[in-house]
Structure formats: C-alpha cells, structure tokens
Short mmCIF file of C-alpha atoms in Angstrom, two decimals:
data_model
loop_
_atom_site.label_atom_id
_atom_site.label_comp_id
_atom_site.label_asym_id
_atom_site.label_seq_id
_atom_site.Cartn_x
_atom_site.Cartn_y
_atom_site.Cartn_z
CA MET A 1 -35.32 24.91 20.63
CA THR A 2 -34.51 23.71 17.11
CA GLU A 3 -32.52 26.13 15.00
CA THR A 4 -34.19 27.31 11.80
CA ARG A 5 -32.05 26.28 8.86
CA ASP A 6 -32.86 28.57 5.97
CA ARG A 7 -29.57 27.88 4.17
CA VAL A 8 -30.01 24.10 3.93
CA LEU A 9 -28.63 22.90 0.59
CA SER A 10 -31.11 20.03 0.22
CA ARG A 11 -33.55 17.85 2.11
CA GLY A 12 -34.01 14.11 1.80
CA GLY A 13 -31.87 11.57 -0.01
CA ASP A 14 -32.42 12.47 -3.66
CA TRP A 15 -29.56 14.02 -5.61
CA ASP A 16 -28.64 15.14 -9.10
CA PHE A 17 -25.37 16.29 -10.64
CA ASP A 18 -26.03 19.98 -10.03
CA LEU A 19 -26.57 19.23 -6.34
CA LEU A 20 -23.33 17.21 -6.22
CA ARG A 21 -21.49 20.24 -7.62
CA THR A 22 -23.09 22.47 -4.99
CA TYR A 23 -22.04 20.21 -2.13
CA ASP A 24 -18.55 19.81 -3.56
CA LYS A 25 -18.21 23.60 -3.78
CA GLU A 26 -19.33 24.14 -0.17
CA ILE A 27 -17.23 21.29 1.25
CA GLY A 28 -14.22 22.47 -0.74
CA ALA A 29 -14.58 26.00 0.61
CA ILE A 30 -14.64 24.76 4.21
CA ALA A 31 -11.70 22.42 3.53
CA LYS A 32 -9.73 25.40 2.25
CA GLU A 33 -10.51 27.32 5.45
CA TYR A 34 -8.99 24.45 7.44
CA GLY A 35 -5.88 24.55 5.22
CA LEU A 36 -6.34 21.28 3.32
CA ASP A 37 -4.14 21.21 0.21
CA THR A 38 -5.45 18.89 -2.50
CA TYR A 39 -5.07 17.89 -6.11
CA PRO A 40 -7.92 18.95 -8.41
CA ASN A 41 -10.86 16.56 -8.03
CA GLN A 42 -12.42 14.41 -10.74
CA ILE A 43 -15.68 12.95 -9.41
CA GLU A 44 -17.32 10.07 -11.28
CA VAL A 45 -20.60 8.35 -10.42
CA ILE A 46 -20.64 4.61 -11.17
CA ALA A 47 -22.95 1.61 -10.81
CA SER A 48 -22.41 -1.31 -8.44
CA GLU A 49 -21.05 -3.50 -11.27
CA GLN A 50 -18.47 -0.85 -12.08
CA MET A 51 -17.48 -0.63 -8.43
CA LEU A 52 -17.01 -4.41 -8.36
CA ASP A 53 -14.88 -4.12 -11.48
CA ALA A 54 -12.78 -1.40 -9.84
CA TYR A 55 -12.32 -3.63 -6.77
CA ALA A 56 -11.05 -6.44 -8.96
CA SER A 57 -8.46 -4.35 -10.81
CA VAL A 58 -6.81 -3.15 -7.56
CA GLY A 59 -8.71 0.14 -7.62
CA LEU A 60 -7.15 1.69 -10.70
CA PRO A 61 -9.37 3.23 -13.40
CA ILE A 62 -7.50 1.25 -16.05
CA SER A 63 -5.19 -1.73 -15.85
CA TYR A 64 -3.88 -4.61 -17.93
CA THR A 65 -6.07 -7.69 -18.25
CA HIS A 66 -5.37 -10.74 -16.13
CA TRP A 67 -7.40 -13.77 -15.10
CA SER A 68 -7.00 -12.98 -11.38
CA TYR A 69 -9.02 -9.78 -11.82
CA GLY A 70 -11.91 -11.76 -13.30
CA LYS A 71 -11.73 -14.27 -10.46
CA GLU A 72 -11.79 -11.46 -7.90
CA PHE A 73 -14.76 -9.84 -9.67
CA ILE A 74 -16.80 -13.06 -9.54
CA ARG A 75 -15.94 -13.67 -5.88
CA ASN A 76 -16.94 -10.13 -4.84
CA GLU A 77 -20.07 -10.17 -7.00
CA GLU A 78 -21.35 -13.44 -5.53
CA SER A 79 -20.78 -12.21 -1.97
CA TYR A 80 -22.49 -8.91 -2.78
CA ARG A 81 -25.53 -10.53 -4.41
CA ARG A 82 -25.99 -12.92 -1.51
CA GLY A 83 -25.83 -10.06 0.99
CA MET A 84 -22.67 -11.42 2.57
CA ARG A 85 -20.84 -8.14 2.08
CA GLY A 86 -21.54 -4.57 1.15
CA LEU A 87 -19.70 -2.28 -1.23
CA ALA A 88 -17.64 0.71 -0.29
CA TYR A 89 -19.44 4.00 -0.70
CA GLU A 90 -16.46 5.26 -2.67
CA LEU A 91 -13.14 4.46 -4.25
CA VAL A 92 -10.41 7.05 -4.61
CA ILE A 93 -7.29 6.99 -6.80
CA ASN A 94 -3.92 8.52 -5.95
CA SER A 95 -3.67 10.50 -9.18
CA ASP A 96 -3.54 14.10 -10.38
CA PRO A 97 -6.35 15.00 -10.79
CA CYS A 98 -7.54 12.83 -7.92
CA ILE A 99 -10.24 10.47 -9.22
CA ALA A 100 -13.08 9.64 -6.82
CA TYR A 101 -15.79 7.12 -7.69
CA LEU A 102 -19.20 7.57 -6.04
CA MET A 103 -21.83 4.83 -6.03
CA GLU A 104 -24.98 5.90 -7.87
CA ASP A 105 -27.08 4.13 -5.20
CA ASN A 106 -25.81 6.45 -2.46
CA SER A 107 -28.18 8.97 -0.94
CA MET A 108 -27.24 12.66 -0.93
CA PRO A 109 -25.89 12.56 2.65
CA MET A 110 -23.69 9.60 1.67
CA GLN A 111 -22.50 11.36 -1.47
CA ALA A 112 -21.52 14.36 0.65
CA LEU A 113 -19.73 12.11 3.13
CA VAL A 114 -17.83 10.47 0.27
CA ILE A 115 -16.84 13.83 -1.22
CA ALA A 116 -15.53 15.03 2.15
CA HIS A 117 -13.81 11.71 2.91
CA ALA A 118 -12.23 10.98 -0.47
CA CYS A 119 -11.96 14.27 -2.35
CA TYR A 120 -10.58 16.28 0.55
CA GLY A 121 -9.41 13.72 3.14
CA HIS A 122 -7.60 11.06 1.10
CA ASN A 123 -6.76 13.57 -1.63
CA SER A 124 -4.84 15.85 0.73
CA PHE A 125 -3.07 12.86 2.27
CA PHE A 126 -1.99 11.56 -1.15
CA LYS A 127 -0.64 14.95 -2.12
CA ASN A 128 1.27 15.79 1.05
CA ASN A 129 2.42 12.67 2.93
CA TYR A 130 6.16 12.21 2.43
CA LEU A 131 5.89 8.55 1.35
CA PHE A 132 3.48 9.35 -1.48
CA LYS A 133 5.56 12.35 -2.54
CA GLN A 134 8.75 10.28 -2.66
CA TRP A 135 7.50 6.99 -4.10
CA THR A 136 4.59 7.76 -6.44
CA SER A 137 3.95 9.86 -9.53
CA ALA A 138 0.32 10.92 -9.17
CA ASP A 139 0.39 12.96 -12.37
CA ALA A 140 1.58 10.02 -14.48
CA ILE A 141 -0.01 6.82 -13.11
CA VAL A 142 -3.09 6.83 -15.37
CA ASP A 143 -1.08 7.44 -18.56
CA TYR A 144 1.40 4.78 -17.45
CA MET A 145 -1.36 2.19 -16.95
CA VAL A 146 -2.76 3.02 -20.39
CA PHE A 147 0.71 2.31 -21.77
CA ALA A 148 0.97 -0.91 -19.72
CA ARG A 149 -2.44 -2.16 -20.85
CA LYS A 150 -1.62 -1.51 -24.50
CA TYR A 151 1.80 -3.14 -24.26
CA ILE A 152 0.55 -6.31 -22.56
CA PHE A 153 -2.30 -6.59 -25.06
CA GLU A 154 0.23 -6.42 -27.90
CA CYS A 155 2.33 -9.10 -26.21
CA GLU A 156 -0.71 -11.37 -25.95
CA GLN A 157 -1.34 -10.94 -29.67
CA LYS A 158 2.30 -11.62 -30.57
CA TYR A 159 3.40 -14.29 -28.09
CA GLY A 160 0.14 -15.84 -26.91
CA VAL A 161 -2.13 -15.27 -23.92
CA ASP A 162 -0.85 -18.29 -21.97
CA LYS A 163 2.79 -17.25 -22.06
CA VAL A 164 1.97 -13.67 -21.07
CA GLU A 165 -0.27 -14.81 -18.22
CA GLU A 166 2.41 -17.15 -16.94
CA THR A 167 4.86 -14.25 -16.78
CA ILE A 168 2.35 -11.98 -15.02
CA ASP A 169 1.43 -14.77 -12.57
CA ALA A 170 5.07 -15.11 -11.56
CA CYS A 171 5.47 -11.34 -11.18
CA HIS A 172 2.31 -11.03 -9.07
CA ALA A 173 3.59 -13.75 -6.74
CA LEU A 174 6.70 -11.61 -6.10
CA MET A 175 5.06 -8.16 -5.89
CA ASP A 176 5.69 -7.76 -2.16
CA HIS A 177 9.38 -8.22 -2.92
CA GLY A 178 9.47 -5.84 -5.87
CA VAL A 179 9.84 -2.48 -4.12
CA ASP A 180 12.72 -0.21 -3.19
CA ARG A 181 12.51 0.95 0.41
CA TYR A 182 15.52 3.24 0.33
CA HIS A 183 16.34 4.11 -3.27
CA ARG A 184 13.89 6.63 -4.70
CA PRO A 185 12.49 5.38 -8.03
CA SER A 186 12.54 7.53 -11.15
CA PRO A 187 9.26 9.36 -11.92
CA LEU A 188 6.75 7.51 -14.07
CA SER A 189 6.46 8.65 -17.68
CA ALA A 190 4.69 6.66 -20.38
CA ALA A 191 6.60 8.51 -23.11
CA GLU A 192 9.97 7.79 -21.52
CA GLU A 193 9.00 4.16 -20.97
CA ARG A 194 8.16 3.75 -24.66
CA GLN A 195 11.49 5.30 -25.66
CA ARG A 196 13.46 3.19 -23.19
CA GLN A 197 11.56 0.11 -24.36
CA PHE A 198 12.59 0.80 -27.95
CA GLU A 199 16.23 1.35 -26.96
CA ARG A 200 16.30 -1.91 -24.99
CA ALA A 201 14.90 -3.89 -27.93
CA GLU A 202 17.34 -2.24 -30.34
CA HIS A 203 20.28 -2.99 -28.06
CA ALA A 204 19.22 -6.64 -27.78
CA ARG A 205 18.97 -6.89 -31.56
CA LYS A 206 22.46 -5.46 -32.12
CA GLN A 207 24.01 -7.69 -29.49
CA TYR A 208 22.44 -10.88 -30.77
CA ASP A 209 25.12 -11.62 -33.38
CA GLU A 210 27.89 -10.86 -30.89
CA ILE A 211 26.95 -13.44 -28.29
CA TRP A 212 29.38 -16.16 -29.37
CA ARG A 213 32.24 -13.69 -29.72
CA THR A 214 31.91 -12.67 -26.07
CA LEU A 215 32.29 -16.20 -24.67
CA PRO A 216 35.63 -16.64 -22.83
CA ARG A 217 38.31 -18.71 -24.60
CA ALA A 218 39.72 -21.83 -23.01
CA SER A 219 43.02 -20.11 -22.20
CA GLU A 220 41.18 -17.31 -20.42
CA LYS A 221 39.21 -19.82 -18.35
CA ALA A 222 42.41 -21.52 -17.28
CA SER A 223 44.25 -18.33 -16.35
CA ASP A 224 41.74 -16.28 -14.45
CA GLY A 225 38.61 -18.36 -14.04
CA ALA A 226 39.45 -19.37 -10.49
CA ALA A 227 39.96 -15.77 -9.46
CA LYS A 228 36.67 -14.65 -10.97
CA GLU A 229 34.73 -17.32 -9.13
CA GLN A 230 35.93 -15.91 -5.84
CA VAL A 231 34.04 -12.66 -6.40
CA ARG A 232 30.44 -12.86 -5.16
CA PHE A 233 27.79 -11.23 -7.28
CA PRO A 234 26.00 -9.12 -6.27
CA GLU A 235 28.52 -7.69 -3.82
CA GLU A 236 25.69 -6.71 -1.43
CA PRO A 237 22.38 -8.59 -0.93
CA GLN A 238 19.53 -7.18 -3.01
CA GLU A 239 16.01 -6.85 -1.59
CA ASN A 240 14.18 -5.89 -4.81
CA LEU A 241 13.74 -9.30 -6.41
CA LEU A 242 11.78 -8.07 -9.43
CA TYR A 243 14.39 -5.43 -10.25
CA PHE A 244 17.21 -8.00 -10.09
CA ILE A 245 15.25 -10.41 -12.28
CA GLU A 246 14.50 -7.68 -14.81
CA LYS A 247 18.17 -6.76 -15.10
CA PHE A 248 19.97 -10.08 -14.77
CA SER A 249 17.67 -13.03 -15.59
CA PRO A 250 19.62 -15.21 -18.08
CA LYS A 251 16.50 -16.50 -19.83
CA LEU A 252 13.91 -13.73 -20.04
CA GLU A 253 13.09 -12.31 -23.43
CA THR A 254 12.97 -8.55 -23.92
CA TRP A 255 9.17 -8.37 -23.81
CA GLN A 256 9.12 -10.39 -20.58
CA ARG A 257 11.56 -7.98 -18.95
CA GLU A 258 9.17 -5.17 -19.83
CA ILE A 259 6.30 -6.99 -18.11
CA VAL A 260 8.45 -7.54 -15.01
CA ARG A 261 9.17 -3.81 -15.04
CA ILE A 262 5.47 -2.92 -15.36
CA VAL A 263 4.50 -5.07 -12.39
CA ARG A 264 7.44 -3.71 -10.40
CA LYS A 265 6.33 -0.13 -11.08
CA LEU A 266 2.80 -1.03 -9.99
CA ALA A 267 4.10 -2.59 -6.76
CA GLN A 268 6.08 0.58 -6.05
CA TYR A 269 2.97 2.71 -6.62
CA PHE A 270 1.04 0.81 -3.94
CA TYR A 271 3.98 0.65 -1.51
CA PRO A 272 3.06 3.82 0.49
CA GLN A 273 -0.55 2.67 0.92
CA MET A 274 0.66 -0.45 2.70
CA LEU A 275 2.57 1.68 5.23
CA THR A 276 -0.13 4.29 5.92
CA LYS A 277 -3.45 2.44 6.21
CA VAL A 278 -4.21 3.67 9.74
CA MET A 279 -3.09 7.23 9.07
CA ASN A 280 -4.71 7.55 5.64
CA GLU A 281 -8.11 6.22 6.71
CA GLY A 282 -7.94 8.02 10.04
CA TRP A 283 -7.12 11.32 8.34
CA ALA A 284 -9.94 10.96 5.79
CA THR A 285 -12.45 9.89 8.45
CA PHE A 286 -11.46 12.75 10.75
CA TRP A 287 -11.96 15.28 7.96
CA HIS A 288 -15.31 14.00 6.72
CA TYR A 289 -16.48 14.15 10.34
CA THR A 290 -15.07 17.66 10.85
CA LEU A 291 -16.15 19.13 7.50
CA LEU A 292 -19.72 17.83 7.67
CA ASN A 293 -20.14 18.90 11.29
CA THR A 294 -18.95 22.37 10.29
CA MET A 295 -21.60 22.39 7.55
CA TYR A 296 -24.21 21.47 10.14
CA ASP A 297 -23.04 24.18 12.53
CA ARG A 298 -23.42 26.72 9.71
CA GLY A 299 -26.94 25.57 8.89
CA LEU A 300 -26.08 24.12 5.47
CA VAL A 301 -27.49 20.65 6.26
CA ASP A 302 -30.41 19.54 8.41
CA ASP A 303 -30.86 17.08 11.25
CA GLY A 304 -31.91 14.22 8.96
CA PHE A 305 -28.75 14.66 6.92
CA MET A 306 -26.54 14.46 10.01
CA PHE A 307 -28.39 11.47 11.50
CA GLU A 308 -27.65 9.47 8.35
CA VAL A 309 -24.05 10.66 8.17
CA LEU A 310 -23.37 9.88 11.83
CA GLN A 311 -24.95 6.45 11.54
CA SER A 312 -22.62 5.58 8.68
CA HIS A 313 -19.65 7.18 10.45
CA THR A 314 -20.34 5.18 13.61
CA ASN A 315 -20.43 1.92 11.64
CA VAL A 316 -17.11 2.77 9.99
CA VAL A 317 -15.26 3.54 13.24
CA MET A 318 -16.73 0.69 15.30
CA GLN A 319 -14.08 -1.50 16.91
CA PRO A 320 -15.49 -5.01 17.46
CA GLY A 321 -14.40 -6.85 20.58
CA TYR A 322 -12.04 -9.79 20.29
CA ASP A 323 -14.98 -12.19 20.84
CA HIS A 324 -17.23 -10.50 18.25
CA PRO A 325 -17.91 -12.45 15.00
CA ALA A 326 -16.77 -9.41 12.98
CA TYR A 327 -13.44 -9.09 14.79
CA SER A 328 -10.42 -9.17 12.46
CA GLY A 329 -7.87 -7.21 14.44
CA ILE A 330 -7.71 -3.49 15.09
CA ASN A 331 -9.96 -1.51 12.74
CA PRO A 332 -7.67 1.04 11.00
CA TYR A 333 -10.58 3.48 10.67
CA ALA A 334 -11.29 3.25 14.40
CA LEU A 335 -7.68 3.63 15.55
CA GLY A 336 -6.76 6.29 13.01
CA PHE A 337 -9.83 8.45 13.64
CA ALA A 338 -9.50 8.12 17.40
CA MET A 339 -5.85 9.20 17.28
CA MET A 340 -6.54 12.20 15.02
CA LYS A 341 -9.38 13.32 17.26
CA ASP A 342 -7.32 12.72 20.37
CA ILE A 343 -4.48 14.89 19.09
CA ARG A 344 -6.95 17.74 18.69
CA ARG A 345 -8.20 17.14 22.23
CA ILE A 346 -4.66 17.19 23.65
CA CYS A 347 -3.98 20.50 21.91
CA GLU A 348 -7.23 22.13 23.02
CA GLU A 349 -8.19 20.50 26.33
CA PRO A 350 -5.16 18.75 27.85
CA ASP A 351 -5.17 17.16 31.30
CA ASP A 352 -2.22 16.50 33.59
CA GLU A 353 -1.54 13.13 31.98
CA ASP A 354 -1.39 14.72 28.52
CA ARG A 355 1.01 17.38 29.79
CA ALA A 356 3.30 14.65 31.09
CA PHE A 357 3.24 12.50 27.96
CA PHE A 358 2.90 15.17 25.26
CA PRO A 359 4.35 18.46 26.56
CA ASP A 360 5.11 19.64 23.01
CA LEU A 361 1.45 19.36 21.92
CA VAL A 362 -0.24 21.21 24.74
CA ASP A 363 -1.76 24.59 23.75
CA ARG A 364 -0.60 24.21 20.14
CA ASP A 365 -2.78 24.90 17.09
CA TRP A 366 -4.29 21.47 16.44
CA ARG A 367 -4.40 22.06 12.69
CA GLU A 368 -0.66 22.63 12.57
CA VAL A 369 0.03 19.56 14.71
CA LEU A 370 -2.19 17.29 12.61
CA ASP A 371 -0.79 18.67 9.36
CA PHE A 372 2.78 18.02 10.54
CA ALA A 373 1.91 14.45 11.57
CA MET A 374 0.14 13.76 8.26
CA ARG A 375 3.10 14.97 6.22
CA ASN A 376 5.95 13.34 8.12
CA TYR A 377 4.84 9.99 9.58
CA LYS A 378 3.77 6.50 8.59
CA ASP A 379 1.65 4.12 10.68
CA GLU A 380 4.54 2.67 12.67
CA SER A 381 6.08 6.00 13.69
CA PHE A 382 2.70 7.75 14.05
CA ILE A 383 1.51 5.24 16.66
CA ALA A 384 4.88 5.28 18.43
CA GLN A 385 4.75 9.07 18.66
CA TYR A 386 1.08 9.93 19.28
CA LEU A 387 -0.83 7.02 20.86
CA SER A 388 -1.99 8.34 24.23
CA PRO A 389 -2.65 6.53 27.53
CA LYS A 390 -6.27 7.64 27.24
CA LEU A 391 -6.71 5.73 23.97
CA ILE A 392 -4.83 2.72 25.30
CA ARG A 393 -7.44 2.53 28.05
CA GLU A 394 -10.37 3.16 25.71
CA PHE A 395 -9.22 0.40 23.34
CA HIS A 396 -8.47 -1.89 26.33
CA LEU A 397 -4.94 -2.52 25.10
CA PHE A 398 -2.36 -4.43 27.11
CA ALA A 399 0.51 -6.73 26.17
CA ILE A 400 0.71 -10.49 26.61
CA ALA A 401 3.92 -12.37 25.87
CA ASP A 402 3.47 -15.78 24.26
CA ARG A 403 6.96 -17.29 24.00
CA HIS A 404 7.11 -20.71 22.41
CA LYS A 405 9.80 -21.91 24.81
CA GLU A 406 7.69 -21.09 27.88
CA ASP A 407 4.63 -22.97 29.14
CA HIS A 408 2.67 -19.95 30.36
CA LEU A 409 1.50 -16.63 29.00
CA LYS A 410 2.84 -13.54 30.70
CA VAL A 411 1.18 -10.13 31.04
CA GLU A 412 4.04 -7.78 30.21
CA ALA A 413 2.40 -4.35 30.00
CA ILE A 414 -0.57 -2.99 31.94
CA HIS A 415 -2.10 0.45 32.44
CA ASN A 416 0.69 2.25 34.25
CA GLU A 417 3.37 4.67 33.06
CA ASP A 418 5.83 2.02 31.89
CA GLY A 419 3.02 -0.14 30.54
CA TYR A 420 1.66 2.64 28.34
CA LYS A 421 5.07 3.13 26.76
CA ASP A 422 5.53 -0.61 26.20
CA VAL A 423 2.06 -1.03 24.66
CA ARG A 424 2.65 1.91 22.35
CA ARG A 425 6.05 0.53 21.29
CA MET A 426 4.78 -3.01 20.72
CA LEU A 427 1.66 -1.91 18.85
CA SER A 428 3.70 0.32 16.54
CA ARG A 429 5.97 -2.62 15.69
CA GLN A 430 2.97 -4.52 14.36
CA TYR A 431 2.75 -1.91 11.59
CA ASN A 432 6.40 -2.30 10.65
CA ARG A 433 6.60 -3.69 7.12
CA ASP A 434 9.71 -5.67 8.08
CA ILE A 435 7.53 -7.63 10.52
CA LEU A 436 4.70 -8.17 8.01
CA VAL A 437 6.76 -9.13 4.94
CA PRO A 438 9.50 -11.80 5.19
CA ASP A 439 13.01 -10.41 4.76
CA ILE A 440 14.13 -12.25 1.63
CA GLN A 441 17.14 -11.01 -0.30
CA ILE A 442 19.16 -12.17 -3.28
CA TYR A 443 22.45 -13.35 -1.82
CA ARG A 444 24.39 -14.82 -4.72
CA TYR A 445 24.10 -15.25 -8.49
CA ASP A 446 26.51 -17.84 -9.87
CA HIS A 447 26.94 -16.03 -13.18
CA MET A 448 30.29 -17.74 -13.89
CA GLY A 449 28.97 -21.24 -13.23
CA ASP A 450 25.58 -22.93 -13.38
CA ARG A 451 23.70 -19.56 -13.20
CA SER A 452 21.83 -20.64 -10.09
CA LEU A 453 20.32 -17.98 -7.85
CA VAL A 454 20.67 -18.14 -4.06
CA LEU A 455 18.28 -16.19 -1.82
CA ARG A 456 18.35 -15.79 1.93
CA TYR A 457 15.41 -15.57 4.25
CA ASN A 458 16.63 -13.73 7.34
CA ARG A 459 14.54 -15.41 9.96
CA LEU A 460 12.88 -13.16 12.54
CA ARG A 461 12.43 -14.59 16.03
CA GLU A 462 12.62 -18.14 14.67
CA ARG A 463 9.55 -17.71 12.48
CA PRO A 464 9.37 -20.41 9.80
CA LEU A 465 8.28 -19.80 6.24
CA THR A 466 4.80 -21.01 5.30
CA ASP A 467 4.07 -23.86 2.91
CA ASP A 468 3.55 -21.27 0.17
CA ALA A 469 7.28 -20.50 0.07
CA LYS A 470 8.08 -23.32 -2.34
CA GLU A 471 5.24 -22.32 -4.67
CA VAL A 472 6.51 -18.75 -4.77
CA LEU A 473 10.02 -20.03 -5.52
CA LYS A 474 8.59 -21.97 -8.47
CA HIS A 475 7.30 -18.70 -9.90
CA LEU A 476 10.72 -17.16 -9.35
CA SER A 477 12.41 -20.07 -11.13
CA ARG A 478 10.13 -19.56 -14.14
CA LEU A 479 11.40 -16.01 -14.47
CA TRP A 480 15.01 -16.94 -13.74
CA GLY A 481 15.25 -20.04 -15.92
CA PHE A 482 17.79 -21.86 -13.74
CA LYS A 483 17.99 -23.42 -10.29
CA VAL A 484 16.79 -21.26 -7.38
CA VAL A 485 17.84 -21.92 -3.79
CA MET A 486 16.38 -20.37 -0.62
CA GLU A 487 18.59 -20.44 2.47
CA VAL A 488 16.90 -19.94 5.84
CA PHE A 489 19.39 -17.88 7.82
CA ASP A 490 19.39 -17.28 11.56
CA GLU A 491 21.74 -14.74 13.16
CA GLN A 492 22.63 -17.14 15.95
CA GLU A 493 22.75 -20.45 14.09
CA GLY A 494 23.64 -19.49 10.53
CA VAL A 495 21.96 -21.36 7.65
CA VAL A 496 19.43 -23.75 9.23
CA ASP A 497 17.51 -24.93 6.16
CA ARG A 498 17.56 -24.89 2.35
CA ILE A 499 14.77 -25.04 -0.21
CA GLU A 500 15.81 -25.88 -3.76
CA VAL A 501 13.62 -25.47 -6.86
CA LEU A 502 14.59 -26.48 -10.39
CA PRO A 503 13.24 -24.54 -13.38
CA VAL A 504 9.96 -25.70 -14.88
CA SER A 505 10.45 -26.85 -18.43
#
C-alpha cells in the first residue's frame, strides 16, 4: 500500500527560487538534527557557460586572469557541446559563507540533491576537518583573490602581459612544490597583504642605493671567504620551492616576488583538498543520501523525486570494472560513500568479523564515530583505519606485486586475515601525497659563489623522473635567474644522476 504524502513540498521537476529556499530550509533542519555544523550557505544558480568558466578558473568565484584558464574553458566547452562529457550538477567553494553553484538546467530533485551534497555535506567537511582548519582561511579566500586579481592586472598594465604571464607560468609549473606540510601558514588577509606589499617595496627602494656598499672588500674575501664557503645554505633542505624562490631569488623584481607569493598561497589553499578527495566526496555523498532519504521517510518528497535522486546517486557511486571503458582507477565517490555507510553498519549491525576487526566501533553511536573520523583523518589514514574486510571483498581488492627485477607477478595479499590487513595498508599508501608527488627539495644555494641552486630528488623505489622534469626546471631557472641543478639521490647509491639547466636569457 502506497503511503499518502500530504506534506510533499513539490511534484515534478520544475522549480523557482522560493521553492529552492523551502527545500534548503527543510534540508538544513534535518542536517541540524543529525548534528552537522556548517558555515552559512550562499546558493547561486548559474548557466552552463558559467559552470564551464568556474571549471576553468580552478573552481574559485574570482581569480586572476591567465591564458591556461581560457584554454581549459575551450577544451571543456568543446567536449560538453559534442556530448563527450557532462557537467557537474554543482560546484562548491571552501569559503565563509560557503558558496554553492547550482546549474539552472537541474530539475528540482537534482537541486535538492545538490543542496544536501554541497551545502551541508561538503560545507560541514570544509568547516570541521583538521586539514582545512589548519591550512585554509575560509573567511578570507574570496577577498584575497579579489586582491590578487587586482594586483596582477596592475602588473600587466605596468610591466606587460607577456612578462607577467611568463612569471605565472613558471609558478604554476611549481605549484605542487609550493606548500608547507608541517609549518602552519599565517591566515590570509587581503588588508595585511597590501600593507606587507607596501613595506616590501619601500624596503627595496631604501636598500637600492646601498647595494654597492654591502659588497665585501678584497681583504675580507681573502681573510674569511674560504670559511664562509664551507657553510651550506640552507642548513636544512627546504621542500617549499616557491617560498624559497620568493625569499631568496637573486633576480626577481619585487612585483614578481608578490606573484610568486600569490600562487604559493593559492597552492596552500588547495592542499587539503588533494589529501581528502575520498573522504570529502564520500562524506558529502553519504549525507545527501541520508538527508534525502530522511525527507522521503517523513513524507516531504514523493516517489518520483526519489527515483530521480537515486538514479543520479547510483551513477555517482558506480565503480567500473578494470576492463570497463570508463575505468580510471578507484572512484573516490564509490569508495568514500561505501566506507561511510559501512561504518554506520558496523556500529548498528556488527557481525563477528566486525567485532574482531573493529571492537571499538561496535554498538557506538554512528553519528559520533563518523563525526570523529571526518574531523581527524585524511584519505591515507582513514582507509588504513576504517576499510573493512567486507568492503575489500565487495570491491574485489587484492594485492599483486610487480617488481621490475623479477620475471613474474606475485599475488601477495588475498582474502584472509593477514591479506585484509595488507590490502588495507597498501591501498592507504596510494593516497599518501609523498607517493604521488616527487620528493624534491632545495639542497644548496651557492650564495657566495655563482648563485647556482642545487635541488635533490629523493628517489622512491628507484622511480625515475619523467621527461617533464627538465621542462619544469626551465621554469624554475626563469624565476631563479642562475644555473639550476637537479641531483637524483638514492639512499643506497647516493647521487646517481644530474640534470643541469642554465637560465633562459
């Protein structure tokens, strides 16, 4: 017998802004009952062209201009027009208030899904996960990008578009190596940046006439030059290449240092998103599924609404097989959602296997367990802690060793107690940023000699650098202004290779 739904908020796919407000109010009330803590929401409805534009500018509502954004826009637009790809139903910004873009072509069920997914799922993750709390300034990012856009526009007017683009190109090539993993950055503030920018320019102006006076005299060179050359600078290797370039590049002008700083701040802003893709998408997907099902259980939406929502949800969490044309690795939506849902199952309906693997989760309040995991983990540690044997079987996961010095593949982990632990450990390592991004550090700056810069690539399991390494070093040499050397270092063999790039004139 079909339940009579007298409280249904709407029927069909049509929507207007009043209806959006109604759904947002109802979804927000249910989210509050579940304990979701969010920033205030700012919901904006945009056209497909605007969504393509947002794609191109790395998802921020405002950014500086650069040719790569235009190239990305054209590429996405052509694929979209030809039907080769679809557009996301939404785009959400880690800001305070949290900005969520909804596509105007969405039906009402899709708009509700987006509101639940972005405005209460992603929003609560942005606000409460420890990486976002430590490394981003949600309340300042929009103002900071307004400042950055204005400053780079002024530089283009004063120094020329080509020179500014060349500087930004070089910075973009080094963005993955422009973050601090251990030192917490200072909070973003457009006002403080403008003041610091003025002070830096004023300091450079005052020091200009003193340059020749500070050069060492011949007698000084003879007496203590040899001793100074023995001291390596920096004393410890530095992993944040953009920060080191900003502070110590011998050739950069003041305005170029500011652009390096802007790109470095942008790289730091996106750093947590790189480490939490599975968790962030899994959390948001779990909550749109939970919130909208709760609305259905309370009679606020009808069967047609839920059929459309569940069809979209199923497409999002589908995990293609390895031999499927759409396969591109593990779908973060699929793995993240499955793990969130599985944690709830372990808390509410554990079996003997769950009790053996997760004794601390059994009979706990699932909301508290999920909230703790969301706040305190990243993808690598989340998978290592919570991936269950049940999901390992459902995803058909096992481990195969492919060692280049051996002629045969070896199955190293299967579906037994030790195998589950090994699969979980090895899968979690694939989400370790140190595995994904080459470990390249500044090893030595010859500031007393030819001003060359020596970097070291700490080779992992004998992995070589790709052919792009030399091109990236050329970008680095443009910012540095002098010779740049990359040493390939192996713990067992020492320095096994060197790549040398001279500055481009």
